[in-house]
Amino acid sequence: MPDLEALLKEERVFHPPKELVENSNIKRFMDRLGIKDEDELRKRALEDPEWFWSEMAKEVGIEWFEEPKKVLEWDPPYAKWFVGAKYNIVHDALDKQARLRKNKVAYIWEGEDGSVRKITYGELYWEVNRLANALKELGVKKGDRVAIYMPMIPELPIAMLASAKIGAIHTDVFSGFSPMALQDRVNDAEAKVLITADGFYRRGSIIHLKEDADEAIEAAKSVESVIVVRRIGLDVPMQDGRDHWYDDIVRGQPRECKTEQMDANDALFILYTSGTTGRPKGVIHAHAGYAVGVSATLKFVFDIKEDDVYWCTADIGWITGHSYIVYAPLILGATSVIYCGAPDYPKPDRWWEMIEKYGVTVFYTAPTAIRTFMRLGEEWVERHDLSSLRLLGSVGEPINPEAWFWYYKYIGKERCPIMDTWWQTETGHFIITPLPTTPLKPGSATKPFPGIDVDVFDEEGNSLSKKNIGGYLVIKRPWPGILIGLWKNPDRYIKTYWEKFRDVYLAGDAARVDEDGYFWIQGRLDDVLNVSGHRIGNSEVESALVSHPAVSEAAVVGRPHEVKGEAIVAFVVLRKGYRPSEELKEGLREHVAREIGKIARPDEIYFVPDLPKTRSGKIMRRLVRAKITKDRIGDTSTLMNPEALVLVEKALEGEG
Ligand code: WT7
């Protein structure tokens, strides 16, 4: 790829096409307000974020049951948006759309086996209402939790919307998570109902999801009912009185169901995400601020218009899917593609074939996917006409310039700007992101979305943004989609996000700001791994390892990986009586997959006699990581057992 190499050497700034800029939603918005450019917009929005976000609420057409009395109430570290309003996100995502866009397609769904379903807003409305009525019949009430463990089928958004419609709180668990991981989350949330499916296809083979769900809820006492969607017609065991087929339970239900009028700041969903210590934490998002934040960012970053065909390839079980497959596109009345299957199945051009088939105009994916396709070769892309595309997006980890250029050149044909969106489960929506008008620098997520106050701090909390040196990425004032807390864990909420810098949100990432005010994300500052754009807590993998009878201690760190971003490397100390062996390694890898899910299975395992620790007994992962990356070791004054670090290095070398 000679021209790609040439591109890589350039430090060019990429300007979006004029026509795209001129017709963009953001340009129209600025023209209406007499604002000359995006820098002025950012300035004006930061001078008065409450004004800006109420404008955004109007722009996305929010319909309140009762108007808010106040835009923001900031009682650190808790923020309340649109205080006093009566609202339900499902009204804007669905009820309103059934009125305005009854026969417009909301979702184009394709299964791995080639089956296709197109669902209009009118149909979606009926389906959601029928399921909502069924949930009520099962005794689900406002504030109850509904766990959802489903593949990427239309019934997944339907289940989320049905729960939210009646004021219940949904908690989705990614279908790739193991029964143990599901059990933990269901127990923590004390879910009353679990919605799942019989099974689904992945790379042509069958995943038996209901069996996994059964295993999980054996020890989940709160679950009273299980609803099972028949996706592929598997013969699954159904427990009398507890389990119901989806089709049976919605049959005969009325096609109307009243939408519960919630307080603006009532919980909409809980989504578990990993941290450095302990169990995954249950991030809670509320109805109103979240609704405005996700839909405004989608409208103005991905420039969604009435005739767009939009495809976000994330799984709905993660925050990206919640915000940008379910809630934001529906609030904007968009048409979205949902694909349930492997990206390269049956051939590496499956995605490109689908873009051509459905005329996708806006495409949003992750760097790890781009790197996978890069390796498979552009000949798979070139078989298809991708001229419908006008905007591309990236999320999950910093996109390396090489992948950026490949994406830009082979997918976007040098016509489509790439929106590199930085955000988190906790932020709910994009925080640092280009607008369609923004000149792009490959590898930078560019600048904060208007109205969001982002900075980089040094250890003492001084701003480093004018200095081009790395520090702590922080958000200085609340933004609409801000998490409203961690489920049943207010202490951890304060400790994780608000303790280091008083009343300032700590993101956990390192970043620097360059001379043009562009943000460059440098990765996590804690021990959280980022594998294929998914956050995996080192502590979860470690505790999974330690739960194996052969293991007494474990340290888990990341190794930079060409495709996945990071690979999982585990150092394991065995208990007395156990000997290192290849079988044991394989056994440990399988054990972690069972405990957490395949995504957490360690790529490499090393047996060591001891782990480097501080005098107080804390494992010094930083030093282990430095041995892997061959970086400078740095300060070792607190290291109690230097010989352990030498043995870590030997273990790494020994394995080649
Ligand atoms: C972490 C959040 C937000 C949806 C996907 C992941 C990393 C995310 C970017 C980006 C550099 C990124 C950060 C962040 N991250 N997007 N565009 N550039 N890093 O959500 O599991 O909550 O993980 O992902 O490290 O803190 P998540």
XYZ file of C-alpha atoms and ligand atoms in Angstrom:
683
model
C 0.000 0.000 0.000
C 2.474 2.670 -1.073
C 0.005 5.557 -1.114
C -1.178 4.677 2.352
C 2.359 4.961 3.609
C 2.682 8.337 1.972
C -0.492 9.449 3.683
C 0.811 8.242 7.024
C 3.813 10.494 6.814
C 1.717 13.566 6.262
C 0.519 15.633 9.123
C -2.372 16.875 7.076
C -5.555 18.325 8.400
C -8.549 16.868 6.582
C -11.303 19.261 5.692
C -14.844 17.955 5.285
C -16.424 18.401 1.828
C -17.996 21.855 1.335
C -21.375 20.516 0.342
C -21.616 18.390 3.456
C -20.702 21.360 5.623
C -23.174 23.697 3.915
C -26.093 21.292 4.283
C -25.256 20.086 7.765
C -27.652 20.327 10.692
C -25.017 22.121 12.732
C -24.447 24.765 10.045
C -28.183 25.436 9.849
C -28.368 25.703 13.613
C -25.498 28.205 13.700
C -27.001 30.223 10.842
C -30.300 30.447 12.668
C -28.537 31.881 15.722
C -26.193 34.079 13.719
C -23.115 32.219 14.948
C -20.215 32.366 12.518
C -18.348 29.134 13.226
C -18.090 26.179 15.548
C -15.502 27.797 17.812
C -17.882 30.664 18.454
C -20.638 28.131 19.049
C -18.517 26.312 21.628
C -17.733 29.600 23.299
C -21.355 30.746 23.429
C -22.545 27.342 24.638
C -20.002 27.305 27.471
C -20.977 30.801 28.539
C -24.490 29.518 29.097
C -24.819 25.733 28.929
C -28.359 25.838 30.275
C -29.442 28.026 27.376
C -27.615 25.771 24.927
C -29.121 22.529 26.209
C -32.644 23.915 26.253
C -32.096 24.898 22.618
C -30.946 21.320 21.970
C -34.092 19.936 23.613
C -36.142 22.007 21.161
C -33.957 20.997 18.216
C -34.602 17.301 18.778
C -38.291 17.931 19.377
C -38.614 16.802 22.993
C -42.271 16.697 24.094
C -42.767 17.067 27.847
C -45.842 15.899 29.741
C -45.089 18.806 32.044
C -42.499 21.488 31.231
C -39.292 21.629 33.302
C -39.106 24.343 35.948
C -35.333 24.533 35.883
C -32.774 23.364 33.329
C -30.089 22.253 35.774
C -29.734 21.697 39.469
C -26.119 20.985 40.382
C -25.665 19.752 43.885
C -22.210 18.169 43.580
C -21.663 15.384 42.847
C -25.268 14.958 41.764
C -26.744 16.760 38.779
C -30.406 16.956 37.870
C -31.438 18.090 34.414
C -34.814 19.470 33.386
C -35.949 19.511 36.985
C -39.654 19.382 37.642
C -40.529 18.006 34.219
C -42.778 15.021 33.733
C -41.335 12.945 30.969
C -40.742 9.503 29.496
C -38.086 8.880 26.829
C -40.400 6.318 25.198
C -42.840 9.074 24.341
C -40.265 10.721 22.054
C -38.687 7.497 20.840
C -41.925 5.778 19.991
C -45.351 7.221 20.806
C -44.580 10.449 18.995
C -43.060 8.607 16.033
C -46.119 6.387 15.645
C -48.007 9.636 15.131
C -45.456 11.385 12.887
C -43.819 8.533 10.981
C -46.172 5.601 11.250
C -45.123 3.924 8.004
C -41.458 4.859 8.055
C -39.057 1.975 8.672
C -37.448 2.257 12.111
C -35.299 -0.853 11.869
C -34.005 -2.891 8.974
C -32.972 -6.110 10.643
C -30.821 -8.824 9.080
C -29.912 -12.145 10.672
C -26.722 -14.034 9.987
C -28.766 -16.652 8.135
C -29.918 -13.961 5.684
C -33.430 -13.443 7.049
C -34.626 -9.853 6.878
C -37.314 -7.988 8.834
C -38.310 -4.390 8.299
C -40.210 -2.805 11.147
C -42.053 0.471 10.811
C -42.569 2.912 13.663
C -46.230 1.934 13.683
C -45.383 -1.751 14.068
C -42.742 -1.064 16.666
C -45.283 0.923 18.651
C -47.761 -1.969 18.634
C -45.167 -4.542 19.592
C -43.826 -2.473 22.450
C -47.314 -1.830 23.771
C -48.233 -5.501 23.663
C -45.095 -6.502 25.558
C -45.533 -3.624 28.007
C -49.033 -4.890 28.800
C -47.687 -8.411 29.230
C -45.034 -7.161 31.654
C -47.723 -5.431 33.673
C -49.668 -8.665 33.760
C -46.582 -10.357 35.216
C -46.651 -7.792 38.004
C -43.898 -5.439 36.804
C -44.347 -1.993 38.305
C -42.705 1.401 38.084
C -39.158 1.179 39.481
C -38.910 -2.635 39.151
C -35.895 -4.005 37.307
C -36.182 -6.024 34.105
C -33.048 -7.915 33.049
C -32.499 -8.407 29.331
C -30.139 -11.079 27.961
C -30.705 -11.179 24.254
C -29.032 -11.409 20.871
C -29.346 -8.541 18.375
C -32.952 -9.199 17.387
C -35.766 -6.632 17.119
C -37.277 -7.950 20.359
C -34.222 -6.551 22.173
C -35.035 -2.865 21.626
C -38.697 -3.811 21.998
C -37.971 -5.243 25.460
C -36.048 -2.117 26.509
C -38.769 0.226 25.306
C -41.557 -1.865 26.852
C -39.847 -1.767 30.263
C -39.177 1.951 30.078
C -42.704 2.633 28.901
C -44.225 1.336 32.119
C -41.555 3.003 34.249
C -39.498 -0.121 34.937
C -35.684 0.027 34.849
C -34.025 -2.236 32.294
C -30.653 -3.772 32.773
C -29.184 -5.341 29.644
C -26.479 -7.947 29.875
C -24.459 -8.496 26.687
C -25.339 -11.927 25.244
C -21.626 -12.816 25.097
C -21.379 -12.734 28.885
C -21.370 -16.042 30.726
C -24.120 -17.340 33.041
C -21.990 -16.355 36.058
C -21.633 -12.785 34.849
C -25.376 -12.634 34.181
C -26.126 -14.017 37.617
C -23.998 -11.357 39.344
C -25.764 -8.556 37.526
C -29.273 -9.937 37.950
C -28.645 -10.383 41.653
C -27.165 -6.946 42.120
C -30.077 -5.314 40.306
C -32.621 -7.671 41.944
C -34.435 -8.075 38.661
C -37.981 -9.379 38.788
C -38.196 -10.513 35.179
C -35.623 -11.804 32.713
C -36.211 -11.500 28.976
C -34.108 -13.783 26.780
C -34.252 -15.906 23.604
C -34.015 -19.607 22.826
C -30.736 -19.141 20.981
C -29.065 -17.507 17.999
C -26.522 -18.107 15.250
C -22.929 -17.045 15.423
C -20.607 -18.027 12.582
C -23.113 -20.614 11.512
C -23.264 -22.453 14.828
C -25.993 -22.271 17.425
C -25.598 -20.450 20.739
C -27.926 -21.904 23.377
C -28.838 -18.725 25.210
C -31.822 -19.996 27.208
C -29.672 -22.737 28.727
C -27.163 -20.123 29.879
C -29.967 -18.004 31.269
C -31.342 -20.999 33.182
C -27.958 -21.667 34.711
C -27.676 -18.024 35.739
C -31.022 -17.696 37.455
C -30.771 -20.951 39.370
C -29.258 -18.782 42.090
C -31.058 -15.532 41.310
C -33.940 -15.474 43.748
C -35.449 -12.183 42.640
C -36.435 -13.508 39.195
C -40.111 -14.458 39.181
C -40.702 -14.759 35.452
C -38.712 -15.482 32.320
C -39.870 -14.444 28.859
C -38.326 -16.369 25.963
C -38.295 -15.110 22.385
C -38.376 -17.904 19.803
C -35.576 -16.844 17.493
C -34.452 -20.089 15.884
C -36.981 -22.636 17.126
C -34.837 -24.547 19.597
C -36.464 -27.086 21.827
C -35.624 -25.566 25.206
C -36.778 -26.633 28.660
C -39.499 -24.328 29.997
C -40.173 -24.192 33.713
C -43.871 -24.265 34.480
C -45.198 -21.094 36.039
C -41.903 -19.237 35.604
C -41.109 -19.376 31.883
C -43.294 -17.958 29.131
C -42.857 -17.921 25.380
C -42.852 -14.333 24.137
C -45.424 -15.134 21.451
C -47.828 -16.639 23.961
C -47.549 -13.851 26.435
C -48.086 -10.990 23.983
C -50.879 -12.732 22.079
C -54.189 -11.008 22.689
C -52.624 -8.083 24.537
C -54.102 -4.665 23.731
C -52.149 -2.637 21.185
C -52.274 0.468 23.323
C -50.510 0.958 26.621
C -50.305 4.165 28.570
C -46.819 5.593 28.871
C -45.915 6.143 32.503
C -45.275 9.812 33.293
C -41.933 9.796 35.069
C -40.011 12.479 36.855
C -37.319 13.778 34.512
C -34.606 12.300 36.730
C -36.129 8.889 37.406
C -33.906 5.970 36.414
C -34.279 4.649 32.873
C -31.690 1.869 32.923
C -28.761 0.346 34.759
C -25.790 -0.781 32.721
C -22.903 -2.604 34.376
C -19.370 -1.623 33.497
C -15.959 -2.623 34.773
C -13.730 -0.753 37.159
C -10.350 -1.359 38.756
C -11.632 -2.926 41.916
C -14.458 -5.177 42.949
C -17.533 -6.124 41.013
C -18.767 -4.318 37.908
C -20.572 -1.148 38.815
C -24.167 -0.422 37.857
C -24.176 2.893 35.999
C -27.613 4.515 36.182
C -29.012 6.854 33.533
C -32.179 8.910 33.821
C -34.930 9.689 31.303
C -34.765 13.368 30.361
C -31.164 14.601 30.326
C -30.056 11.377 28.673
C -32.751 11.728 25.992
C -31.631 15.250 25.096
C -27.917 14.378 25.224
C -28.016 11.285 23.029
C -30.365 12.679 20.406
C -28.685 16.091 20.132
C -25.245 14.534 19.682
C -26.546 12.117 17.050
C -28.359 14.873 15.182
C -25.414 17.263 15.115
C -22.445 14.891 14.924
C -23.780 12.252 12.552
C -25.969 14.871 10.931
C -29.009 12.606 10.833
C -31.704 13.713 8.364
C -35.064 12.263 7.440
C -33.798 10.096 4.566
C -30.606 8.750 6.121
C -29.976 5.038 6.546
C -27.867 4.797 9.627
C -25.891 1.797 10.858
C -24.123 1.503 14.178
C -22.464 -1.913 14.390
C -22.167 -2.083 18.189
C -24.061 -4.631 20.232
C -27.123 -3.186 21.941
C -25.901 -4.798 25.171
C -23.230 -2.070 25.498
C -23.750 1.652 26.009
C -23.065 2.428 22.337
C -26.033 0.299 21.363
C -28.290 1.701 24.097
C -27.606 5.299 23.113
C -26.994 5.092 19.382
C -29.030 2.116 18.165
C -32.009 2.352 20.464
C -32.730 5.735 21.997
C -31.085 8.459 19.872
C -32.052 7.220 16.386
C -35.629 6.580 17.477
C -35.973 10.042 19.041
C -34.816 11.465 15.693
C -37.195 9.174 13.791
C -34.316 7.670 11.815
C -34.059 4.412 9.901
C -31.370 2.135 11.374
C -29.822 -1.156 10.369
C -29.418 -3.937 12.934
C -27.330 -6.974 12.074
C -27.301 -10.121 14.187
C -24.211 -12.065 13.225
C -20.472 -12.138 12.725
C -19.008 -9.304 10.604
C -17.050 -11.634 8.325
C -19.630 -14.367 7.877
C -19.995 -16.131 5.513
C -17.329 -13.967 3.788
C -15.281 -10.929 4.780
C -17.523 -8.646 2.697
C -20.707 -9.171 4.705
C -20.755 -5.606 6.082
C -19.881 -3.984 2.744
C -22.529 -6.052 1.017
C -25.064 -4.797 3.557
C -24.033 -1.160 3.126
C -24.612 -1.530 -0.601
C -27.839 -3.511 -0.194
C -29.501 -1.025 2.155
C -27.859 2.158 0.881
C -26.338 2.999 4.250
C -25.404 6.690 4.467
C -23.921 6.959 7.964
C -21.762 4.154 9.344
C -20.458 3.929 12.899
C -18.031 1.213 14.035
C -14.927 0.523 16.159
C -11.182 0.646 15.412
C -10.793 -3.052 16.205
C -13.245 -3.920 13.406
C -11.476 -1.601 10.997
C -8.125 -3.215 11.768
C -9.632 -6.671 11.238
C -10.909 -5.693 7.782
C -7.655 -3.975 6.959
C -5.879 -7.290 7.426
C -8.400 -9.143 5.307
C -7.572 -6.792 2.450
C -9.374 -4.060 0.533
C -10.329 -6.443 -2.288
C -13.349 -7.416 -0.164
C -14.403 -3.791 0.047
C -13.865 -3.103 -3.635
C -16.451 -5.691 -4.645
C -19.163 -3.327 -3.464
C -20.544 0.059 -4.291
C -20.275 2.121 -1.125
C -21.122 5.446 -2.738
C -24.190 5.905 -0.525
C -21.947 6.646 2.469
C -21.484 10.264 3.512
C -20.255 10.117 7.116
C -18.228 7.594 9.117
C -17.733 7.144 12.849
C -15.377 5.455 15.268
C -15.638 4.650 18.984
C -14.200 2.538 21.759
C -10.499 3.331 21.798
C -8.082 5.730 20.177
C -8.012 5.045 16.439
C -4.453 4.661 15.227
C -3.646 6.810 12.180
C -3.008 3.770 9.989
C -6.526 2.427 10.605
C -7.926 5.957 10.234
C -6.408 6.349 6.777
C -7.532 2.929 5.651
C -11.085 3.643 6.800
C -10.969 7.067 5.169
C -9.584 5.784 1.896
C -11.192 2.418 1.304
C -14.543 2.799 3.031
C -15.116 6.534 2.741
C -13.304 6.942 -0.625
C -11.754 10.139 0.737
C -15.169 11.805 0.707
C -16.497 10.966 4.157
C -15.299 12.680 7.320
C -14.615 10.346 10.252
C -16.287 11.262 13.528
C -13.962 9.882 16.207
C -16.228 10.036 19.251
C -14.798 9.867 22.768
C -17.246 8.999 25.531
C -17.999 6.392 28.186
C -20.775 4.282 29.665
C -20.972 6.920 32.387
C -21.252 9.917 30.068
C -24.150 8.387 28.120
C -23.290 10.270 24.937
C -20.406 11.790 22.962
C -18.251 14.208 24.940
C -15.261 14.892 22.694
C -16.141 14.585 19.036
C -15.824 16.333 15.705
C -18.829 18.029 14.144
C -19.343 17.621 10.391
C -17.758 21.070 10.029
C -14.590 20.217 11.997
C -11.203 19.915 10.252
C -9.921 16.468 11.233
C -6.585 15.290 12.548
C -6.318 11.493 12.293
C -6.072 10.009 15.791
C -7.631 12.963 17.587
C -11.263 13.024 18.748
C -10.879 16.790 18.162
C -12.885 19.035 20.501
C -15.629 18.886 23.125
C -19.220 18.884 21.904
C -20.647 22.393 22.461
C -21.892 22.973 25.995
C -19.531 20.421 27.541
C -16.656 21.678 29.658
C -13.697 19.328 29.212
C -10.154 19.901 30.453
C -6.877 18.141 31.248
C -5.552 18.483 34.804
C -2.226 17.884 36.476
C -1.931 16.084 39.810
C -2.914 19.243 41.695
C -5.934 20.047 39.567
C -4.360 22.813 37.455
C -5.407 23.013 33.831
C -2.848 21.707 31.336
C -4.933 22.387 28.272
C -2.653 25.107 26.914
C 0.528 23.125 27.458
C 0.394 20.115 25.159
C 1.359 17.722 27.931
C -0.498 14.688 29.193
C -2.676 14.660 32.299
C -6.027 13.627 33.720
C -9.035 14.041 31.444
C -11.829 15.733 33.393
C -15.277 17.241 32.828
C -15.746 20.375 34.873
C -19.490 20.843 34.734
C -22.422 18.442 34.399
C -23.585 17.411 30.923
C -27.133 16.194 30.158
C -26.406 12.464 29.885
C -24.418 12.313 33.110
C -24.922 9.160 35.151
C -27.192 9.777 38.124
C -25.286 7.352 40.338
C -24.072 3.773 40.771
C -26.709 1.225 41.697
C -26.762 0.657 45.459
C -23.266 2.094 45.721
C -23.107 5.852 46.417
C -19.674 5.554 48.082
C -18.103 4.031 45.031
C -19.740 6.723 42.883
C -18.010 9.444 44.861
C -14.722 7.596 45.178
C -14.412 6.691 41.507
C -15.403 9.950 39.875
C -15.432 12.847 42.314
C -12.799 12.391 44.983
C -9.565 13.154 43.187
C -10.637 16.631 42.051
C -13.429 18.172 44.064
C -16.697 18.546 42.141
C -14.946 17.738 38.879
C -15.672 14.479 37.014
C -12.616 12.232 36.611
C -12.899 10.182 33.435
C -10.037 7.788 34.140
C -8.303 8.514 30.810
C -5.079 10.350 30.111
C -5.135 13.033 27.424
C -3.315 16.064 26.079
C -4.501 19.136 24.230
C -2.458 20.407 21.284
C -1.761 23.957 20.114
C -5.053 24.071 18.180
C -7.114 22.926 21.142
C -7.477 19.357 19.820
C -7.716 16.574 22.411
C -5.567 13.459 22.031
C -6.714 10.557 24.195
C -3.801 8.511 25.478
C -5.645 5.596 27.093
C -6.743 4.568 30.567
C -4.871 5.700 33.640
C -6.081 2.793 35.729
C -5.735 -0.969 35.307
C -8.867 -1.246 33.211
C -8.188 -3.062 29.938
C -9.657 -2.120 26.601
C -10.091 -5.271 24.525
C -11.725 -4.727 21.143
C -13.259 -1.510 22.413
C -14.733 -3.185 25.493
C -13.823 -2.316 28.998
C -12.659 -5.278 31.025
C -11.667 -4.884 34.647
C -8.335 -6.446 35.517
C -9.819 -7.258 38.902
C -12.640 -9.285 37.397
C -10.262 -11.452 35.382
C -8.011 -11.794 38.424
C -10.826 -12.866 40.694
C -12.026 -15.330 38.075
C -8.521 -16.831 37.975
C -8.231 -16.941 41.741
C -11.559 -18.767 41.971
C -9.875 -21.731 40.241
C -8.607 -24.332 42.746
C -5.078 -24.273 41.309
C -4.531 -20.516 41.630
C -3.443 -18.602 44.692
C -2.716 -15.190 43.133
C -2.986 -13.499 39.756
C -2.048 -10.230 38.078
C -3.705 -9.258 34.826
C -2.383 -6.571 32.484
C -2.786 -5.585 28.841
C -0.325 -6.046 25.992
C -0.742 -3.766 22.975
C -2.366 -5.856 20.242
C -2.530 -5.070 16.544
C -6.207 -5.868 16.084
C -7.812 -5.940 19.504
C -6.097 -2.871 20.915
C -5.088 -4.813 23.983
C -4.575 -8.507 24.633
C -5.082 -9.953 28.114
C -1.931 -11.229 29.798
C -2.161 -13.077 33.119
C 0.595 -13.895 35.592
C -0.455 -16.687 37.869
C 0.950 -18.004 41.142
C -0.084 -21.612 41.724
C -1.148 -23.174 44.998
C 0.973 -25.869 46.626
C 0.597 -29.182 44.902
C -0.140 -27.772 41.423
C 2.430 -27.858 38.622
C 2.577 -25.613 35.575
C 1.413 -27.301 32.382
C -0.136 -26.484 29.028
C -3.329 -28.296 30.073
C -3.606 -26.159 33.164
C -3.179 -23.009 31.076
C -5.967 -24.092 28.783
C -8.061 -25.014 31.803
C -7.576 -21.543 33.274
C -8.488 -19.830 30.024
C -11.678 -21.867 29.809
C -12.406 -21.150 33.442
C -12.267 -17.380 32.844
C -14.495 -17.727 29.771
C -17.020 -19.575 31.921
C -16.853 -17.066 34.749
C -17.039 -13.883 32.674
C -17.389 -14.641 28.982
C -15.174 -15.379 25.990
C -14.141 -11.722 25.618
C -12.259 -11.952 28.921
C -10.336 -15.153 28.127
C -6.610 -14.430 28.654
C -4.491 -14.496 25.506
C -1.350 -15.389 27.417
C -0.816 -17.030 30.796
C 2.535 -17.170 32.614
C 3.232 -19.130 35.763
C 5.433 -17.270 38.231
C 6.490 -18.071 41.803
C 5.588 -14.607 43.101
C 4.232 -11.240 41.972
C 5.903 -7.841 42.415
C 4.211 -6.103 45.324
C 4.377 -2.992 47.431
C 5.229 -3.202 51.099
C 1.551 -3.075 51.876
C 0.995 -6.084 49.620
C -0.518 -4.408 46.580
C 0.343 -5.975 43.243
C 2.374 -3.522 41.147
C 0.781 -4.077 37.747
C 2.432 -0.962 36.399
C 5.829 -2.673 36.664
C 4.577 -5.869 35.073
C 3.153 -3.872 32.202
C 6.429 -2.035 31.720
C 8.179 -5.398 31.337
C 5.763 -6.318 28.572
C 6.000 -3.065 26.659
C 9.718 -2.744 27.420
C 9.069 0.770 28.678
C 11.100 2.437 31.396
C 10.271 0.900 34.742
C 10.050 4.196 36.589
C 9.846 4.549 40.331
C 10.372 1.263 42.197
C 10.925 2.663 45.668
C 7.802 0.974 46.998
C 8.641 -2.412 45.470
C 9.171 -4.946 48.245
C 10.409 -7.941 46.221
C 12.520 -6.938 43.180
C 13.337 -10.601 42.495
C 9.680 -11.221 41.612
C 9.929 -8.645 38.847
C 13.032 -10.368 37.476
C 11.105 -13.638 37.378
C 8.226 -11.961 35.545
C 10.714 -10.826 32.916
C 12.240 -14.312 32.700
C 8.806 -15.864 32.304
C 8.057 -13.496 29.418
C 11.362 -14.259 27.715
C 11.072 -17.985 28.301
C 7.806 -18.045 26.469
C 9.330 -16.085 23.583
C -13.504 4.062 27.571
C -14.978 3.929 27.862
C -18.227 4.835 24.731
C -18.589 3.616 24.111
C -17.604 2.535 24.057
C -16.796 2.231 25.282
C -12.191 4.476 25.674
C -13.955 5.248 24.039
C -12.781 6.406 22.624
C -12.226 7.202 21.574
C -10.142 7.007 22.629
C -11.927 5.927 23.638
C -11.768 5.403 26.787
C -12.992 5.481 27.670
N -12.676 5.212 24.503
N -14.019 5.956 22.908
N -12.964 7.677 20.555
N -10.898 7.477 21.623
N -10.605 6.237 23.635
O -17.450 2.537 26.483
O -16.800 0.611 27.939
O -17.561 2.800 28.925
O -15.324 2.585 27.817
O -13.235 3.670 26.225
O -10.696 4.830 27.477
O -12.718 5.826 29.010
P -16.830 2.096 27.849
